[in-house]
mmCIF file of C-alpha atoms in Angstrom:
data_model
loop_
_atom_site.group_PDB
_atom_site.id
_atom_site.type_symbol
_atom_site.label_atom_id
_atom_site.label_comp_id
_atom_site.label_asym_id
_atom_site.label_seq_id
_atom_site.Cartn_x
_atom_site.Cartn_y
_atom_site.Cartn_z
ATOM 1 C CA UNK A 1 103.577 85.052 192.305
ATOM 2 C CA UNK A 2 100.324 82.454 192.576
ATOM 3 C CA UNK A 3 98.897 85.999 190.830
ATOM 4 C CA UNK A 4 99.043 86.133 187.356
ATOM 5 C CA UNK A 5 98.103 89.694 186.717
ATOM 6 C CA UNK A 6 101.553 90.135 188.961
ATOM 7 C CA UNK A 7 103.196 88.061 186.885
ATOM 8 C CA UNK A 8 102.218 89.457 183.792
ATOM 9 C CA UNK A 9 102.679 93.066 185.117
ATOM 10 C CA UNK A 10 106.280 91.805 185.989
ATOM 11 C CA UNK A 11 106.699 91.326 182.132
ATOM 12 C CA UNK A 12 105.882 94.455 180.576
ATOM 13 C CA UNK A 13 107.584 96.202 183.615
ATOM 14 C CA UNK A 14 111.108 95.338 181.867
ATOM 15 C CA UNK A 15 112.751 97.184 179.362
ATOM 16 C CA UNK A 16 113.879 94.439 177.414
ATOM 17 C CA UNK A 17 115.401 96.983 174.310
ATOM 18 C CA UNK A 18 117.448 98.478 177.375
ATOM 19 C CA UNK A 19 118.767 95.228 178.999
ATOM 20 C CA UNK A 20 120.252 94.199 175.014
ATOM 21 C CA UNK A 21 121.444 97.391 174.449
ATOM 22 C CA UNK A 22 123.215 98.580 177.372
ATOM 23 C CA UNK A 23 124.511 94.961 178.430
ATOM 24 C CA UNK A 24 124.723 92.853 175.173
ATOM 25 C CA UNK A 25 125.061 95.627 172.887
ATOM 26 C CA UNK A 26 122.301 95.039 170.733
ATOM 27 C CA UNK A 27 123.464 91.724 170.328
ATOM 28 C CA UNK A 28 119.855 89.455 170.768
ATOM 29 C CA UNK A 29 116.128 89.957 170.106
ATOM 30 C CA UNK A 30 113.406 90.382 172.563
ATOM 31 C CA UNK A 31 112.176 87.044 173.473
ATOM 32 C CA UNK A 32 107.931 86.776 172.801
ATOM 33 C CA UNK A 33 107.985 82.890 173.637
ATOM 34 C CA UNK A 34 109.372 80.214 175.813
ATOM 35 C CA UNK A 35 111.040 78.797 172.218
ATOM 36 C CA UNK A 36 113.961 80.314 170.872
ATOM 37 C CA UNK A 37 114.202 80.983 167.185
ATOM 38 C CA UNK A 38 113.782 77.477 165.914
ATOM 39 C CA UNK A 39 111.359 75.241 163.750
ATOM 40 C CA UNK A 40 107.667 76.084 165.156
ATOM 41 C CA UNK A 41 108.498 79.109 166.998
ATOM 42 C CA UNK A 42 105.985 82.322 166.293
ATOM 43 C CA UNK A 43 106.638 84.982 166.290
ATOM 44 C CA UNK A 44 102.966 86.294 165.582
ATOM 45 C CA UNK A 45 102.643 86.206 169.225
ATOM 46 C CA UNK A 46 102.476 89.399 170.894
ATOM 47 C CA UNK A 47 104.432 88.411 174.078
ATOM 48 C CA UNK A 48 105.229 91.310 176.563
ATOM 49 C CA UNK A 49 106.551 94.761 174.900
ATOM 50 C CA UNK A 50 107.717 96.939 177.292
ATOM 51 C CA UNK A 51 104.554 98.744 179.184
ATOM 52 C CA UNK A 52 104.975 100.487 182.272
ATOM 53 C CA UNK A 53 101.611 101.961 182.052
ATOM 54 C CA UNK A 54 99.904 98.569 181.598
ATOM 55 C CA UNK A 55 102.543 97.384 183.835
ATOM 56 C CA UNK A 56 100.658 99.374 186.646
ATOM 57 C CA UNK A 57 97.722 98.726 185.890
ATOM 58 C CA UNK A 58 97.904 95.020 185.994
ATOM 59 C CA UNK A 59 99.371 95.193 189.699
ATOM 60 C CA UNK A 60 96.446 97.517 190.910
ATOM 61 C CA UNK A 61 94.716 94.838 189.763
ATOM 62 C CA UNK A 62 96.478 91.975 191.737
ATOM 63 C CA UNK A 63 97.217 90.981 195.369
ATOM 64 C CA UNK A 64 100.442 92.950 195.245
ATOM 65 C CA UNK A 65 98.961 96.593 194.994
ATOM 66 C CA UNK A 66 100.694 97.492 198.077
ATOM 67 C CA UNK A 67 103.855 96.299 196.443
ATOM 68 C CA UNK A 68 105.990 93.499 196.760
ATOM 69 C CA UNK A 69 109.041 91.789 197.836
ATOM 70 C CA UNK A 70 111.105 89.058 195.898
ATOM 71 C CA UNK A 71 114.694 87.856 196.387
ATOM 72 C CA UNK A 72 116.551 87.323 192.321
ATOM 73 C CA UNK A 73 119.407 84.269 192.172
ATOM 74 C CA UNK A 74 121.978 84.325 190.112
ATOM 75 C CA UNK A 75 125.502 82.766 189.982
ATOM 76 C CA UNK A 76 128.164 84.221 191.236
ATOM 77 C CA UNK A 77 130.719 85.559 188.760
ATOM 78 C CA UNK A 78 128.116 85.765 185.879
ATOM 79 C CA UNK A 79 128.732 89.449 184.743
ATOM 80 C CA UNK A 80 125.902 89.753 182.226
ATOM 81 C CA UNK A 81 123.624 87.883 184.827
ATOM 82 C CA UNK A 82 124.736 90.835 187.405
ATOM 83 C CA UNK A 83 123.962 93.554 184.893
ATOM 84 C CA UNK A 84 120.784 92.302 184.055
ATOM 85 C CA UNK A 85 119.854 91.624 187.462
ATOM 86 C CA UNK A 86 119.969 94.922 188.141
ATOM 87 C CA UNK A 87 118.170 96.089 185.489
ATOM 88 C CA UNK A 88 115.526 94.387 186.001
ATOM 89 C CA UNK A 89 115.188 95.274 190.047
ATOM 90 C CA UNK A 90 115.632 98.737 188.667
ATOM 91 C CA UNK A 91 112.542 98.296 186.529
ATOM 92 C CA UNK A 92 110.451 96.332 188.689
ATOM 93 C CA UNK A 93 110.806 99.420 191.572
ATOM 94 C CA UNK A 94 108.795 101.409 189.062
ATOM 95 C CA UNK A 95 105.647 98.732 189.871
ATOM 96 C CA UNK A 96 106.757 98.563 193.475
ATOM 97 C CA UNK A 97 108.873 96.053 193.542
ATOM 98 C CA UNK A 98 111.622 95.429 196.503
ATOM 99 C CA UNK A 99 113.749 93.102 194.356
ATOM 100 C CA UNK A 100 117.184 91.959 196.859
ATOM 101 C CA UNK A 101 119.624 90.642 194.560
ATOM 102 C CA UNK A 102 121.629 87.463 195.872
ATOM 103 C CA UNK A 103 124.614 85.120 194.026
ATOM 104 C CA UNK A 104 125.833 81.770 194.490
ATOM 105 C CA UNK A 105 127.859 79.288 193.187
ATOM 106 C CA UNK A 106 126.825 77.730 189.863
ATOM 107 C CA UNK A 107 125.843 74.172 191.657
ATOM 108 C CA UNK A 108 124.537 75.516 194.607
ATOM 109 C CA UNK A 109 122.181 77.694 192.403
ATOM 110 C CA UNK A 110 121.633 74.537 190.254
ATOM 111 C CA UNK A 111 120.444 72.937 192.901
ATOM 112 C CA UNK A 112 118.338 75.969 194.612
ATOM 113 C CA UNK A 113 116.120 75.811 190.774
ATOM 114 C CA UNK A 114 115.636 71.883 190.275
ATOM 115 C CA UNK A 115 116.120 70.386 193.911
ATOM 116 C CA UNK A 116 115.099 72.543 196.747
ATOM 117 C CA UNK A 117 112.859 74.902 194.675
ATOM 118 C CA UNK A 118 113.860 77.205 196.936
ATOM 119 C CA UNK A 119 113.892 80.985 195.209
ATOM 120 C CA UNK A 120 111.490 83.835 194.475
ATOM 121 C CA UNK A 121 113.112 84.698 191.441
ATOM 122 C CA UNK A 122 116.186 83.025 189.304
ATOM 123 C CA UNK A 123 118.196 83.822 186.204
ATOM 124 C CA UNK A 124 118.938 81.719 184.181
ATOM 125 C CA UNK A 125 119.092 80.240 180.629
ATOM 126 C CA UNK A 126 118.432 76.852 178.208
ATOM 127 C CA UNK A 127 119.259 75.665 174.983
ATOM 128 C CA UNK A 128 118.743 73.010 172.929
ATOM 129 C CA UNK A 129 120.226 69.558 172.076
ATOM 130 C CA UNK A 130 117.996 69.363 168.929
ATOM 131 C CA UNK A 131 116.519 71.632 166.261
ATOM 132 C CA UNK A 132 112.321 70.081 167.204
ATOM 133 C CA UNK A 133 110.164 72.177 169.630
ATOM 134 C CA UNK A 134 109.281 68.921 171.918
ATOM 135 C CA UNK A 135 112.610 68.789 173.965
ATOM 136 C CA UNK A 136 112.398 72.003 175.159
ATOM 137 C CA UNK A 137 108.844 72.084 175.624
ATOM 138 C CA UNK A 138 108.583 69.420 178.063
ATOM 139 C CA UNK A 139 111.715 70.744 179.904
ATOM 140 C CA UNK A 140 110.094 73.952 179.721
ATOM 141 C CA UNK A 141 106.294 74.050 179.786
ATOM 142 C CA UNK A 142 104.857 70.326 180.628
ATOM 143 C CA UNK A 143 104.427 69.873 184.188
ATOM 144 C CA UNK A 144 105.368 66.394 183.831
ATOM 145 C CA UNK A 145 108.449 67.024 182.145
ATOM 146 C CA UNK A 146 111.111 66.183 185.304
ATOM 147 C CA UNK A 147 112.035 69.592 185.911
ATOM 148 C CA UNK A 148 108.737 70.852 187.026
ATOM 149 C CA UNK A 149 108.872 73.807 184.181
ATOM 150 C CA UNK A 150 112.359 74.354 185.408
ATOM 151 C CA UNK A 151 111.808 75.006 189.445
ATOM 152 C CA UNK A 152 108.714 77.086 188.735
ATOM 153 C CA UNK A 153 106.071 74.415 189.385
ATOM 154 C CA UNK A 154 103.667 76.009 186.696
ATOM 155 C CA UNK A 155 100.804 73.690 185.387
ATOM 156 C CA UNK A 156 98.311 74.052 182.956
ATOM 157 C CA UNK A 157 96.330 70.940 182.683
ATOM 158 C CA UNK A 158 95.636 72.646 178.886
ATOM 159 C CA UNK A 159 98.632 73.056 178.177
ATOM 160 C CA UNK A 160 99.796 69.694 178.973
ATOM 161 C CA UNK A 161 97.329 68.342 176.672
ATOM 162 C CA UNK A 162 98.263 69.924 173.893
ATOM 163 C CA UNK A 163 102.016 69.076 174.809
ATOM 164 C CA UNK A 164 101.311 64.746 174.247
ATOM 165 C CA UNK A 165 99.577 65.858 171.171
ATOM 166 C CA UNK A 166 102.253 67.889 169.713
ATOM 167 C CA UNK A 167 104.313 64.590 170.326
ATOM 168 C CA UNK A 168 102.242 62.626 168.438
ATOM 169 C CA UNK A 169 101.282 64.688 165.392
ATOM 170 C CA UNK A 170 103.501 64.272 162.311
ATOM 171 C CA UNK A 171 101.677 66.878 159.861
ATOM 172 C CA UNK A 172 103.631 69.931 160.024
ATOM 173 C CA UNK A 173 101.213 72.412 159.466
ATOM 174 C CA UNK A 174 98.934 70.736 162.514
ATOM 175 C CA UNK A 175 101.894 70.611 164.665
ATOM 176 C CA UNK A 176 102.780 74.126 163.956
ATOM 177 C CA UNK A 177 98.797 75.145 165.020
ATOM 178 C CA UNK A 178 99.522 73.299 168.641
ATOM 179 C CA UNK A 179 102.997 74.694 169.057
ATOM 180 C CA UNK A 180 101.241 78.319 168.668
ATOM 181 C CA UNK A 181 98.463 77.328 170.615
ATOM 182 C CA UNK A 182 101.079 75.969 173.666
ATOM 183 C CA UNK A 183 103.032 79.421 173.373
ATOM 184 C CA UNK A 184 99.900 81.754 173.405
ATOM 185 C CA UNK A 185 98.690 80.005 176.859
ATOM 186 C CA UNK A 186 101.781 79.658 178.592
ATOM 187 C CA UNK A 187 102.872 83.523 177.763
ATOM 188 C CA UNK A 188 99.302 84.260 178.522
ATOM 189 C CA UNK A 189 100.338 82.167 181.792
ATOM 190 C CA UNK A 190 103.863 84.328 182.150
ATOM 191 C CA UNK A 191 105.274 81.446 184.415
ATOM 192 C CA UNK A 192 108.861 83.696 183.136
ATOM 193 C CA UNK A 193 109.929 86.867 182.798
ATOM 194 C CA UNK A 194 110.867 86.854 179.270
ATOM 195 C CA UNK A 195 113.838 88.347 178.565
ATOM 196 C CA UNK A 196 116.230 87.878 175.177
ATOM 197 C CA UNK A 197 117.100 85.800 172.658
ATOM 198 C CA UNK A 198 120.790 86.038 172.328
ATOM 199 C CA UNK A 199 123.056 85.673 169.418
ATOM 200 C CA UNK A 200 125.396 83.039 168.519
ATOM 201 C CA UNK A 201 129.089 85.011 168.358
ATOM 202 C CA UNK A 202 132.273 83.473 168.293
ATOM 203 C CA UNK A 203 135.477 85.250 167.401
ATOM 204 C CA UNK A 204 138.126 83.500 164.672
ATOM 205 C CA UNK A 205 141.344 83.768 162.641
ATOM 206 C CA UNK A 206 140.922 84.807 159.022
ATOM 207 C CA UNK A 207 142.579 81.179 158.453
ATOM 208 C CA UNK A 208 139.576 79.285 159.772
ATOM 209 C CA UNK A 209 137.356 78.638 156.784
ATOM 210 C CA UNK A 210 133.644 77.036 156.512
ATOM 211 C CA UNK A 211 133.022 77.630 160.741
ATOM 212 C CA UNK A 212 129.522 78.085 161.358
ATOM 213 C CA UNK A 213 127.219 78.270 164.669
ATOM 214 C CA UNK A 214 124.099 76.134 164.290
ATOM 215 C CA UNK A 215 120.567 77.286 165.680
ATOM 216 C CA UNK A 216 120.839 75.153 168.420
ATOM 217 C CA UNK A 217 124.182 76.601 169.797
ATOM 218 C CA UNK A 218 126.488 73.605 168.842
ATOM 219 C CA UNK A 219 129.387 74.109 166.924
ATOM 220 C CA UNK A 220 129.634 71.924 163.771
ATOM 221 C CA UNK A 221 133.375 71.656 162.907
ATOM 222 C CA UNK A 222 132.863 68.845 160.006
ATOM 223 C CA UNK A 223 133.215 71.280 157.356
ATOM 224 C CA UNK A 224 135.958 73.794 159.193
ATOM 225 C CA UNK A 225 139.073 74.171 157.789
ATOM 226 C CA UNK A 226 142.793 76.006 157.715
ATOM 227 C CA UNK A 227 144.124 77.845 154.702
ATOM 228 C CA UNK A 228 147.122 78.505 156.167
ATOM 229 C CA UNK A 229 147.651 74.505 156.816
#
């Protein structure tokens, strides 16, 4: 995975459409970027569409023309981790990929991504805390960040760069031109297979008033009330 042409052949391998469809039943969007769908995300960039063809091409390109094997993590009991785990070793078979499929324990998988670094491949997922581009990104992207770009070790002295200025800038319209310019390299990069963005859902009683789901995930309940109270 040192190859990016494997990596980014990895990416258009996957049917995204198919993994929202046929496991979350249509309920996300194709992710393009590291960002979710928050303040200076873009979604001008291109990111990976589904592309067997180019797919194949890429990895007759790379060090894994012969084909190549990987194990995928996930935690046990996860059921839409499971589905889409097999998906995507489905998909990846198509570009010769021998994808073994493995669960653990949420901890011990915790653990396997930030402390031991010790996985070919790992599902997973992050949110975010606040509604501004920078926490994420330096969880995410910066090599310096503390997770080292969550267990993948991926660094782009570039990248990084443009990361400190990003933190620094306070014109909108300049940050926005960095936070594109971060998301172009590091899809260009393709330290992840970019999957989904998936929707905030919730199901409530037709007495619970004013209950809303906020970008970041969080559930405000200042404003919530009964009418049946």
């Amino acid at each position: 995975f040192d190859d990016k042409s494997l990596r980014q052949a990895i990416n258009y391998a996957i049917d995204k459409s198919a993994i929202i469809q046929n496991v979350l039943f249509g309920a996300a969007k194709p992710a393009n970027t590291y960002l979710p769908l928050m303040a200076f995300h873009d979604d001008s960039i291109v990111g990976y569409p589904y592309d067997l063809d180019k797919a194949k091409q890429l990895v007759a390109q790379s060090a894994a023309k012969g084909g190549f094997k990987a194990t995928l993590w996930a935690t046990a009991g996860d059921a839409v981790a499971a589905q889409v785990c097999q998906l995507v070793a489905s998909d990846l078979s198509q570009i010769g990929g021998n994808i073994t499929l493995q669960t653990e324990d949420g901890n011990a998988n915790l653990d396997r991504v930030f402390k031991t670094r010790d996985f070919d491949m790992n599902i997973g997922y992050y949110t975010t805390d606040i509604i501004d581009p920078d926490e994420l990104t330096g969880f995410a992207v910066q090599s310096t960040g503390g997770t080292d770009a969550v267990g993948t070790g991926y660094k782009n002295d570039a990248v990084d760069k443009l990361v400190s200025q990003a933190e620094l800038e306070t014109d909108k319209t300049k940050r926005q031109a960095i936070y594109t310019q971060i998301q172009q390299m590091q899809s260009d990069d393709a330290p992840f297979i970019y999957l989904y963005y998936p929707g905030g859902r919730t199901v409530t009683s037709k007495h619970i008033k004013d209950f809303n789901i906020l970008p970041t995930g969080n559930y405000r309940l200042w404003e919530v009330w009964r009418d049946d109270a």
